[in-house]
C-alpha cells in the first residue's frame, strides 16, 4: 500500500491542524503575532518532500527536505524564535501527521506500517537537524554583526570614559554584568566548538549563543545611550530639519513597539486626529523622543493601557502626551527623573534590570534641542503622564 497517496491528499488538513496547534501552544510564544503564512513558512515543502520519499514509485527527495528545512530555520531565526520553540514546532508536526493518517496506516500490513513510520520519523529528524544548522548559522551571523558593532563603539566609549570621570563607577557597574556573561558564554561556546560537538549538542550551543546575543544587545543599547548623551552634552547633535508627517511618525513608532506591549498584555491607544499633519522638524530626534517615552511606559506598566495623544495648541505650539497605568513616580523622585542614571523603584521593588536610567535624560535633552519643554504628572500606583510641548515652527 502506498501511504504517500494518503499523505498527499491530507497535506492541507495537516497544515491547518499544525498551524492551529502552534498558535495554541503556549511554549511557542514567538508565533503569537505571526500570520498564517508566516507560521506555515516552508513546512509545505517539507511535507511535499515527505510524500516523495514515502512513494515507492519515485526516487527519494532528500535534497528538497534539506533545502526546505534549511530555509525554515533561517526565517525562524529572523522571526525571533528560539531553539526550544523550533523543536516544539517539529514535535507538533510529527504528532499531527500521525494523528491525521493513523486510520490509513492501519489499513496496511505490519511491515508497511513500520516502514512508513520509520521513514516519517527519519524525515522529521533530518528536517530538525537541517533546520537547527541554518538557525545556528543565522545566529552566528547576527553574533558577528553584534561583535562588529561593539568593536566600532569601543574606541568611542574609551574616549568618553577618559574624558568624563563622573558616573564612571556607576557605568562600570552597568557594564560588568553583560560583559561578564558575554565573555563567559562566548568562551564556553568556542571551547565546545573546538571539540567539534555533534548535532545532538547543538541545542546547548544555541542556548549559549542566545545568552550572548541577549546580553550583547543590552550592552549595545547601553553604549548607544551613553554616546547619545555624550554627543548632546558636547554640542555635537545638529538638527536636520525636513518636512515631517507627525501622525505617520507616531504610527510608525506604535507599529514598532506594539509587539512589546502585546507581550505584556498591554493595549496602546493612539489618538492623533488633532495632531499637526506636517511640520518642519528633525524627524529622527522627534521619533527618538516618542520611542523612548512609549518604551518607558511599557517597561514600567504591568497591566492596563498606554495612551498616546497629540494635538495642536494655542500660540503656535503643539503637544504630544504619553500616559500609562504603571507604577507611578513618587513626588520626591520627580525632580530627579530626567537626570542621567536615575531609575525609579517602587517600595520593595528594585529598578528593572534592563533599564539604563538614560532614556528620560536623553528625552529631556532632545526636547530642549527641539526648543520645547517636558512636563510630568504622576501618582504612585496610578500611573504617569509625560507631556511634550513643542513649537510649530523652530527658530533657526
Short mmCIF file of C-alpha atoms in Angstrom, two decimals:
data_model
loop_
_atom_site.label_atom_id
_atom_site.label_comp_id
_atom_site.label_asym_id
_atom_site.label_seq_id
_atom_site.Cartn_x
_atom_site.Cartn_y
_atom_site.Cartn_z
CA UNK A 1 0.00 0.00 0.00
CA UNK A 2 1.31 3.45 -0.97
CA UNK A 3 0.82 5.73 2.04
CA UNK A 4 2.24 8.70 0.16
CA UNK A 5 -1.14 8.98 -1.57
CA UNK A 6 -2.94 9.44 1.75
CA UNK A 7 -0.35 11.95 2.91
CA UNK A 8 -0.62 13.95 -0.33
CA UNK A 9 -4.42 14.09 -0.09
CA UNK A 10 -4.33 15.30 3.52
CA UNK A 11 -1.44 17.77 3.28
CA UNK A 12 -3.71 20.83 3.53
CA UNK A 13 -5.51 19.30 6.52
CA UNK A 14 -2.20 18.57 8.24
CA UNK A 15 -1.02 22.14 7.63
CA UNK A 16 -4.21 23.67 9.04
CA UNK A 17 -4.13 21.46 12.13
CA UNK A 18 -0.42 22.14 12.63
CA UNK A 19 -0.74 25.93 12.39
CA UNK A 20 -3.61 25.85 14.90
CA UNK A 21 -1.56 23.63 17.22
CA UNK A 22 1.42 26.01 17.00
CA UNK A 23 -0.80 29.02 17.78
CA UNK A 24 -2.37 27.28 20.78
CA UNK A 25 0.93 26.05 22.21
CA UNK A 26 1.98 28.47 24.97
CA UNK A 27 5.56 27.24 24.65
CA UNK A 28 5.81 28.82 21.18
CA UNK A 29 5.23 32.48 22.12
CA UNK A 30 7.11 33.82 19.09
CA UNK A 31 4.26 32.68 16.83
CA UNK A 32 1.61 34.74 18.65
CA UNK A 33 1.80 37.75 16.32
CA UNK A 34 2.60 35.92 13.08
CA UNK A 35 0.15 35.45 10.22
CA UNK A 36 -0.95 32.02 8.95
CA UNK A 37 1.50 32.30 6.05
CA UNK A 38 4.39 33.32 8.29
CA UNK A 39 3.83 30.35 10.60
CA UNK A 40 3.40 27.93 7.70
CA UNK A 41 6.75 29.07 6.27
CA UNK A 42 8.49 26.24 4.34
CA UNK A 43 6.69 23.34 6.06
CA UNK A 44 4.57 22.61 2.92
CA UNK A 45 7.82 21.87 1.07
CA UNK A 46 8.88 19.50 3.85
CA UNK A 47 5.55 17.66 3.56
CA UNK A 48 5.83 17.55 -0.23
CA UNK A 49 9.28 16.01 0.06
CA UNK A 50 7.92 13.55 2.62
CA UNK A 51 5.28 12.41 0.13
CA UNK A 52 8.01 11.78 -2.46
CA UNK A 53 10.15 9.79 -0.01
CA UNK A 54 7.20 7.64 1.08
CA UNK A 55 6.27 6.89 -2.53
CA UNK A 56 7.55 3.56 -3.82
CA UNK A 57 7.31 4.76 -7.39
CA UNK A 58 9.56 7.83 -7.09
CA UNK A 59 13.15 8.39 -6.07
CA UNK A 60 13.85 9.81 -2.64
CA UNK A 61 13.79 13.60 -2.47
CA UNK A 62 16.06 14.20 0.49
CA UNK A 63 17.60 17.30 -1.10
CA UNK A 64 14.27 19.16 -1.14
CA UNK A 65 13.83 18.35 2.57
CA UNK A 66 17.29 19.75 3.24
CA UNK A 67 16.53 22.96 1.32
CA UNK A 68 13.06 23.46 2.84
CA UNK A 69 14.12 22.87 6.45
CA UNK A 70 17.30 24.92 5.98
CA UNK A 71 15.25 27.92 4.82
CA UNK A 72 12.73 27.32 7.61
CA UNK A 73 15.46 27.61 10.25
CA UNK A 74 16.91 30.83 8.81
CA UNK A 75 13.49 32.51 8.70
CA UNK A 76 12.61 31.37 12.21
CA UNK A 77 15.84 32.99 13.44
CA UNK A 78 14.82 36.27 11.77
CA UNK A 79 11.34 35.99 13.32
CA UNK A 80 12.85 35.76 16.81
CA UNK A 81 12.15 32.10 17.59
CA UNK A 82 14.46 30.29 19.98
CA UNK A 83 15.71 26.72 19.60
CA UNK A 84 13.15 25.31 22.06
CA UNK A 85 10.27 26.75 20.05
CA UNK A 86 11.56 25.28 16.78
CA UNK A 87 11.97 21.84 18.36
CA UNK A 88 8.44 22.14 19.70
CA UNK A 89 7.16 23.00 16.21
CA UNK A 90 8.56 19.79 14.73
CA UNK A 91 7.26 17.75 17.66
CA UNK A 92 3.77 19.07 16.91
CA UNK A 93 4.24 18.39 13.19
CA UNK A 94 5.11 14.75 13.87
CA UNK A 95 2.11 14.39 16.18
CA UNK A 96 -0.32 15.99 13.72
CA UNK A 97 0.91 13.83 10.83
CA UNK A 98 0.37 10.57 12.70
CA UNK A 99 -2.97 11.75 14.15
CA UNK A 100 -4.21 12.61 10.64
CA UNK A 101 -3.15 9.46 8.76
CA UNK A 102 -3.23 6.84 11.52
CA UNK A 103 -6.53 5.41 10.22
CA UNK A 104 -4.98 4.97 6.77
CA UNK A 105 -1.81 3.48 8.28
CA UNK A 106 -3.82 0.76 9.99
CA UNK A 107 -5.03 -0.45 6.58
CA UNK A 108 -1.53 -1.61 5.66
CA UNK A 109 0.44 -4.68 6.63
CA UNK A 110 2.67 -4.54 9.74
CA UNK A 111 5.74 -4.29 7.51
CA UNK A 112 4.25 -1.37 5.56
CA UNK A 113 3.22 0.42 8.75
CA UNK A 114 6.68 0.06 10.28
CA UNK A 115 8.36 1.22 7.07
CA UNK A 116 6.16 4.31 6.79
CA UNK A 117 6.51 5.28 10.45
CA UNK A 118 10.28 4.88 10.31
CA UNK A 119 10.51 6.97 7.15
CA UNK A 120 8.33 9.75 8.59
CA UNK A 121 10.40 9.79 11.79
CA UNK A 122 13.64 9.84 9.79
CA UNK A 123 12.41 12.69 7.60
CA UNK A 124 11.31 14.81 10.57
CA UNK A 125 14.62 14.12 12.35
CA UNK A 126 16.56 15.16 9.22
CA UNK A 127 14.43 18.30 8.89
CA UNK A 128 15.13 19.21 12.54
CA UNK A 129 18.87 18.72 12.08
CA UNK A 130 18.99 20.87 8.93
CA UNK A 131 16.71 23.49 10.44
CA UNK A 132 18.92 23.79 13.52
CA UNK A 133 22.00 24.05 11.32
CA UNK A 134 20.65 27.04 9.40
CA UNK A 135 19.26 28.56 12.61
CA UNK A 136 22.70 28.26 14.19
CA UNK A 137 24.35 29.87 11.15
CA UNK A 138 21.88 32.78 11.23
CA UNK A 139 22.52 33.32 14.93
CA UNK A 140 26.28 33.21 14.34
CA UNK A 141 25.88 35.79 11.57
CA UNK A 142 23.97 38.05 13.97
CA UNK A 143 26.63 37.44 16.61
CA UNK A 144 29.37 38.52 14.20
CA UNK A 145 27.42 41.69 13.33
CA UNK A 146 26.98 42.42 17.02
CA UNK A 147 30.68 41.90 17.63
CA UNK A 148 31.50 44.33 14.82
CA UNK A 149 29.16 46.96 16.27
CA UNK A 150 30.65 46.58 19.74
CA UNK A 151 34.15 46.85 18.31
CA UNK A 152 33.28 50.05 16.44
CA UNK A 153 31.87 51.55 19.63
CA UNK A 154 34.81 50.52 21.78
CA UNK A 155 37.15 53.34 20.77
CA UNK A 156 34.47 55.99 21.23
CA UNK A 157 33.48 54.54 24.61
CA UNK A 158 37.11 54.51 25.74
CA UNK A 159 37.45 58.18 24.76
CA UNK A 160 34.24 59.01 26.59
CA UNK A 161 35.34 57.31 29.81
CA UNK A 162 38.74 59.01 29.67
CA UNK A 163 37.16 62.43 29.20
CA UNK A 164 34.35 62.10 31.76
CA UNK A 165 35.18 60.73 35.20
CA UNK A 166 31.72 61.49 36.63
CA UNK A 167 29.47 58.42 36.77
CA UNK A 168 32.42 56.14 35.87
CA UNK A 169 31.80 53.88 38.84
CA UNK A 170 28.11 53.53 38.02
CA UNK A 171 28.79 52.99 34.33
CA UNK A 172 31.37 50.30 35.15
CA UNK A 173 28.78 48.56 37.31
CA UNK A 174 26.24 48.61 34.46
CA UNK A 175 28.74 47.16 32.01
CA UNK A 176 30.10 44.49 34.34
CA UNK A 177 27.22 42.01 34.27
CA UNK A 178 26.56 41.83 30.50
CA UNK A 179 30.29 41.84 29.72
CA UNK A 180 30.97 39.02 32.17
CA UNK A 181 28.13 36.98 30.68
CA UNK A 182 29.25 37.62 27.09
CA UNK A 183 32.83 36.63 27.86
CA UNK A 184 31.82 33.54 29.84
CA UNK A 185 29.33 32.09 27.38
CA UNK A 186 31.44 33.01 24.37
CA UNK A 187 34.39 31.16 25.87
CA UNK A 188 32.22 28.13 26.70
CA UNK A 189 30.74 28.06 23.20
CA UNK A 190 34.12 28.37 21.49
CA UNK A 191 35.60 25.56 23.61
CA UNK A 192 32.68 23.32 22.67
CA UNK A 193 33.10 24.18 19.02
CA UNK A 194 36.80 23.27 19.18
CA UNK A 195 35.76 19.85 20.43
CA UNK A 196 33.55 19.62 17.32
CA UNK A 197 30.46 18.64 19.23
CA UNK A 198 27.90 16.51 17.40
CA UNK A 199 24.47 17.56 16.14
CA UNK A 200 22.78 16.41 19.35
CA UNK A 201 24.79 19.03 21.27
CA UNK A 202 23.69 21.90 19.02
CA UNK A 203 20.75 22.78 21.28
CA UNK A 204 23.12 23.54 24.16
CA UNK A 205 25.31 25.62 21.85
CA UNK A 206 22.28 27.57 20.68
CA UNK A 207 21.33 28.37 24.25
CA UNK A 208 24.81 29.80 24.81
CA UNK A 209 24.56 31.92 21.66
CA UNK A 210 21.12 33.19 22.68
CA UNK A 211 22.50 34.35 26.05
CA UNK A 212 25.46 36.02 24.37
CA UNK A 213 23.17 37.85 21.94
CA UNK A 214 20.74 38.98 24.65
CA UNK A 215 23.50 40.40 26.80
CA UNK A 216 25.28 41.83 23.77
CA UNK A 217 22.15 43.67 22.66
CA UNK A 218 21.67 45.03 26.18
CA UNK A 219 25.26 46.22 26.27
CA UNK A 220 24.99 47.81 22.83
CA UNK A 221 21.81 49.61 23.89
CA UNK A 222 23.57 51.00 26.96
CA UNK A 223 26.58 52.12 24.96
CA UNK A 224 24.39 53.82 22.35
CA UNK A 225 22.52 55.71 25.09
CA UNK A 226 25.76 56.81 26.73
CA UNK A 227 27.17 58.02 23.42
CA UNK A 228 23.92 59.84 22.57
CA UNK A 229 24.04 61.62 25.92
CA UNK A 230 27.70 62.49 25.40
CA UNK A 231 27.10 63.87 21.91
CA UNK A 232 24.36 66.17 23.19
CA UNK A 233 26.41 67.44 26.14
CA UNK A 234 29.31 68.10 23.76
CA UNK A 235 27.04 70.05 21.40
CA UNK A 236 27.65 67.58 18.58
CA UNK A 237 24.00 66.92 17.68
CA UNK A 238 22.92 69.16 14.82
CA UNK A 239 19.30 69.38 13.77
CA UNK A 240 18.43 68.04 10.32
CA UNK A 241 15.21 69.86 9.53
CA UNK A 242 12.79 68.46 6.96
CA UNK A 243 9.01 68.23 6.37
CA UNK A 244 7.66 65.63 8.79
CA UNK A 245 4.27 63.90 8.83
CA UNK A 246 3.58 63.71 12.57
CA UNK A 247 0.70 61.14 12.58
CA UNK A 248 2.70 58.87 10.28
CA UNK A 249 5.78 59.14 12.52
CA UNK A 250 3.80 58.29 15.65
CA UNK A 251 2.06 55.40 13.90
CA UNK A 252 5.45 54.01 12.81
CA UNK A 253 6.64 54.06 16.43
CA UNK A 254 3.39 52.41 17.51
CA UNK A 255 3.80 49.58 14.98
CA UNK A 256 7.39 49.06 16.09
CA UNK A 257 6.59 48.87 19.83
CA UNK A 258 3.18 47.18 19.77
CA UNK A 259 4.66 43.63 19.97
CA UNK A 260 6.38 44.59 23.25
CA UNK A 261 3.04 45.76 24.64
CA UNK A 262 1.21 42.66 23.41
CA UNK A 263 3.82 40.51 25.13
CA UNK A 264 2.74 42.08 28.45
CA UNK A 265 -0.98 42.09 27.53
CA UNK A 266 -0.99 45.88 27.39
CA UNK A 267 -3.05 47.97 24.99
CA UNK A 268 -1.67 51.04 23.23
CA UNK A 269 -4.28 53.61 22.19
CA UNK A 270 -3.19 56.31 19.73
CA UNK A 271 -5.26 59.47 19.31
CA UNK A 272 -3.67 61.79 16.77
CA UNK A 273 -6.75 63.15 14.99
CA UNK A 274 -5.88 66.69 16.14
CA UNK A 275 -2.16 66.40 15.51
CA UNK A 276 -0.37 68.72 13.06
CA UNK A 277 -0.32 66.87 9.76
CA UNK A 278 3.05 68.19 8.69
CA UNK A 279 5.70 70.49 10.13
CA UNK A 280 9.37 71.27 9.71
CA UNK A 281 11.42 69.48 12.36
CA UNK A 282 14.11 66.87 12.88
CA UNK A 283 12.11 63.68 12.36
CA UNK A 284 14.87 61.40 13.72
CA UNK A 285 15.13 63.24 17.06
CA UNK A 286 11.34 63.52 17.33
CA UNK A 287 10.94 59.81 16.68
CA UNK A 288 13.54 59.04 19.34
CA UNK A 289 11.61 61.13 21.87
CA UNK A 290 8.34 59.32 21.14
CA UNK A 291 10.05 55.91 21.09
CA UNK A 292 11.74 56.44 24.45
CA UNK A 293 8.54 57.67 26.12
CA UNK A 294 6.38 54.78 24.89
CA UNK A 295 9.13 52.22 25.62
CA UNK A 296 9.41 53.62 29.15
CA UNK A 297 5.65 53.38 29.62
CA UNK A 298 5.65 49.74 28.51
CA UNK A 299 8.61 48.91 30.74
CA UNK A 300 7.01 50.28 33.92
CA UNK A 301 3.42 49.15 33.28
CA UNK A 302 2.28 45.66 34.21
CA UNK A 303 -1.41 45.94 33.32
CA UNK A 304 -3.79 48.40 31.74
CA UNK A 305 -3.45 50.85 28.89
CA UNK A 306 -0.93 53.25 27.38
CA UNK A 307 -2.47 56.29 25.68
CA UNK A 308 -0.64 58.44 23.14
CA UNK A 309 -2.37 61.76 22.39
CA UNK A 310 -1.29 64.53 20.06
CA UNK A 311 -2.88 67.91 19.32
CA UNK A 312 -2.26 71.48 18.17
CA UNK A 313 -2.28 74.09 20.95
CA UNK A 314 -2.60 77.86 21.02
CA UNK A 315 0.32 80.25 20.48
CA UNK A 316 1.79 78.25 17.58
CA UNK A 317 2.55 75.19 19.67
CA UNK A 318 1.62 71.51 19.64
CA UNK A 319 1.84 68.73 22.20
CA UNK A 320 2.21 65.00 22.48
CA UNK A 321 1.34 63.20 25.71
CA UNK A 322 2.09 59.60 26.72
CA UNK A 323 0.04 58.26 29.65
CA UNK A 324 0.33 54.90 31.35
CA UNK A 325 -1.24 52.95 34.20
CA UNK A 326 2.11 51.92 35.61
CA UNK A 327 3.84 52.10 38.97
CA UNK A 328 3.94 55.89 39.03
CA UNK A 329 6.69 58.16 40.33
CA UNK A 330 6.91 59.45 43.90
CA UNK A 331 6.95 63.27 44.32
CA UNK A 332 10.46 63.21 45.76
CA UNK A 333 11.71 61.35 42.68
CA UNK A 334 10.04 63.53 40.07
CA UNK A 335 12.67 66.26 40.38
CA UNK A 336 15.41 63.75 39.53
CA UNK A 337 13.66 61.71 36.87
CA UNK A 338 15.44 63.43 33.98
CA UNK A 339 18.91 63.10 35.48
CA UNK A 340 21.30 60.55 33.90
CA UNK A 341 21.34 57.09 35.53
CA UNK A 342 18.42 57.82 37.85
CA UNK A 343 15.92 54.97 37.93
CA UNK A 344 12.55 54.67 39.63
CA UNK A 345 11.81 51.95 42.16
CA UNK A 346 8.52 51.31 43.91
CA UNK A 347 8.60 50.24 47.55
CA UNK A 348 10.48 46.98 47.88
CA UNK A 349 10.57 46.61 44.08
CA UNK A 350 14.04 47.42 42.71
CA UNK A 351 14.57 49.12 39.37
CA UNK A 352 14.23 46.93 36.30
CA UNK A 353 17.44 45.18 35.17
CA UNK A 354 17.07 46.29 31.54
CA UNK A 355 16.70 49.96 32.49
CA UNK A 356 19.79 52.13 31.93
CA UNK A 357 18.48 55.27 33.58
CA UNK A 358 19.35 57.21 30.43
CA UNK A 359 16.14 57.13 28.37
CA UNK A 360 14.40 60.09 30.03
CA UNK A 361 17.66 62.00 30.31
CA UNK A 362 18.02 61.72 26.54
CA UNK A 363 14.37 62.72 26.04
CA UNK A 364 14.83 65.85 28.17
CA UNK A 365 17.88 66.91 26.17
CA UNK A 366 16.28 66.23 22.78
CA UNK A 367 13.15 68.17 23.77
CA UNK A 368 15.36 71.15 24.64
CA UNK A 369 17.15 70.73 21.32
CA UNK A 370 13.78 70.97 19.56
CA UNK A 371 13.05 74.16 21.57
CA UNK A 372 10.32 72.53 23.64
CA UNK A 373 9.54 71.62 27.22
CA UNK A 374 8.52 68.45 29.03
CA UNK A 375 6.06 68.14 31.94
CA UNK A 376 5.29 65.22 34.22
CA UNK A 377 2.16 64.38 36.20
CA UNK A 378 2.40 61.16 38.17
CA UNK A 379 0.90 59.33 41.14
CA UNK A 380 2.36 56.21 42.73
CA UNK A 381 0.26 53.15 41.91
CA UNK A 382 -1.90 55.07 39.42
CA UNK A 383 0.39 55.96 36.56
CA UNK A 384 2.27 58.76 34.81
CA UNK A 385 1.73 61.23 32.00
CA UNK A 386 4.65 62.82 30.17
CA UNK A 387 3.64 65.81 28.03
CA UNK A 388 5.95 67.30 25.41
CA UNK A 389 5.14 70.83 24.19
CA UNK A 390 6.95 71.90 21.00
CA UNK A 391 6.75 74.92 18.68
CA UNK A 392 5.06 74.51 15.32
CA UNK A 393 7.97 76.45 13.81
CA UNK A 394 11.54 76.16 15.09
CA UNK A 395 13.63 79.30 15.44
CA UNK A 396 16.71 78.88 13.28
#
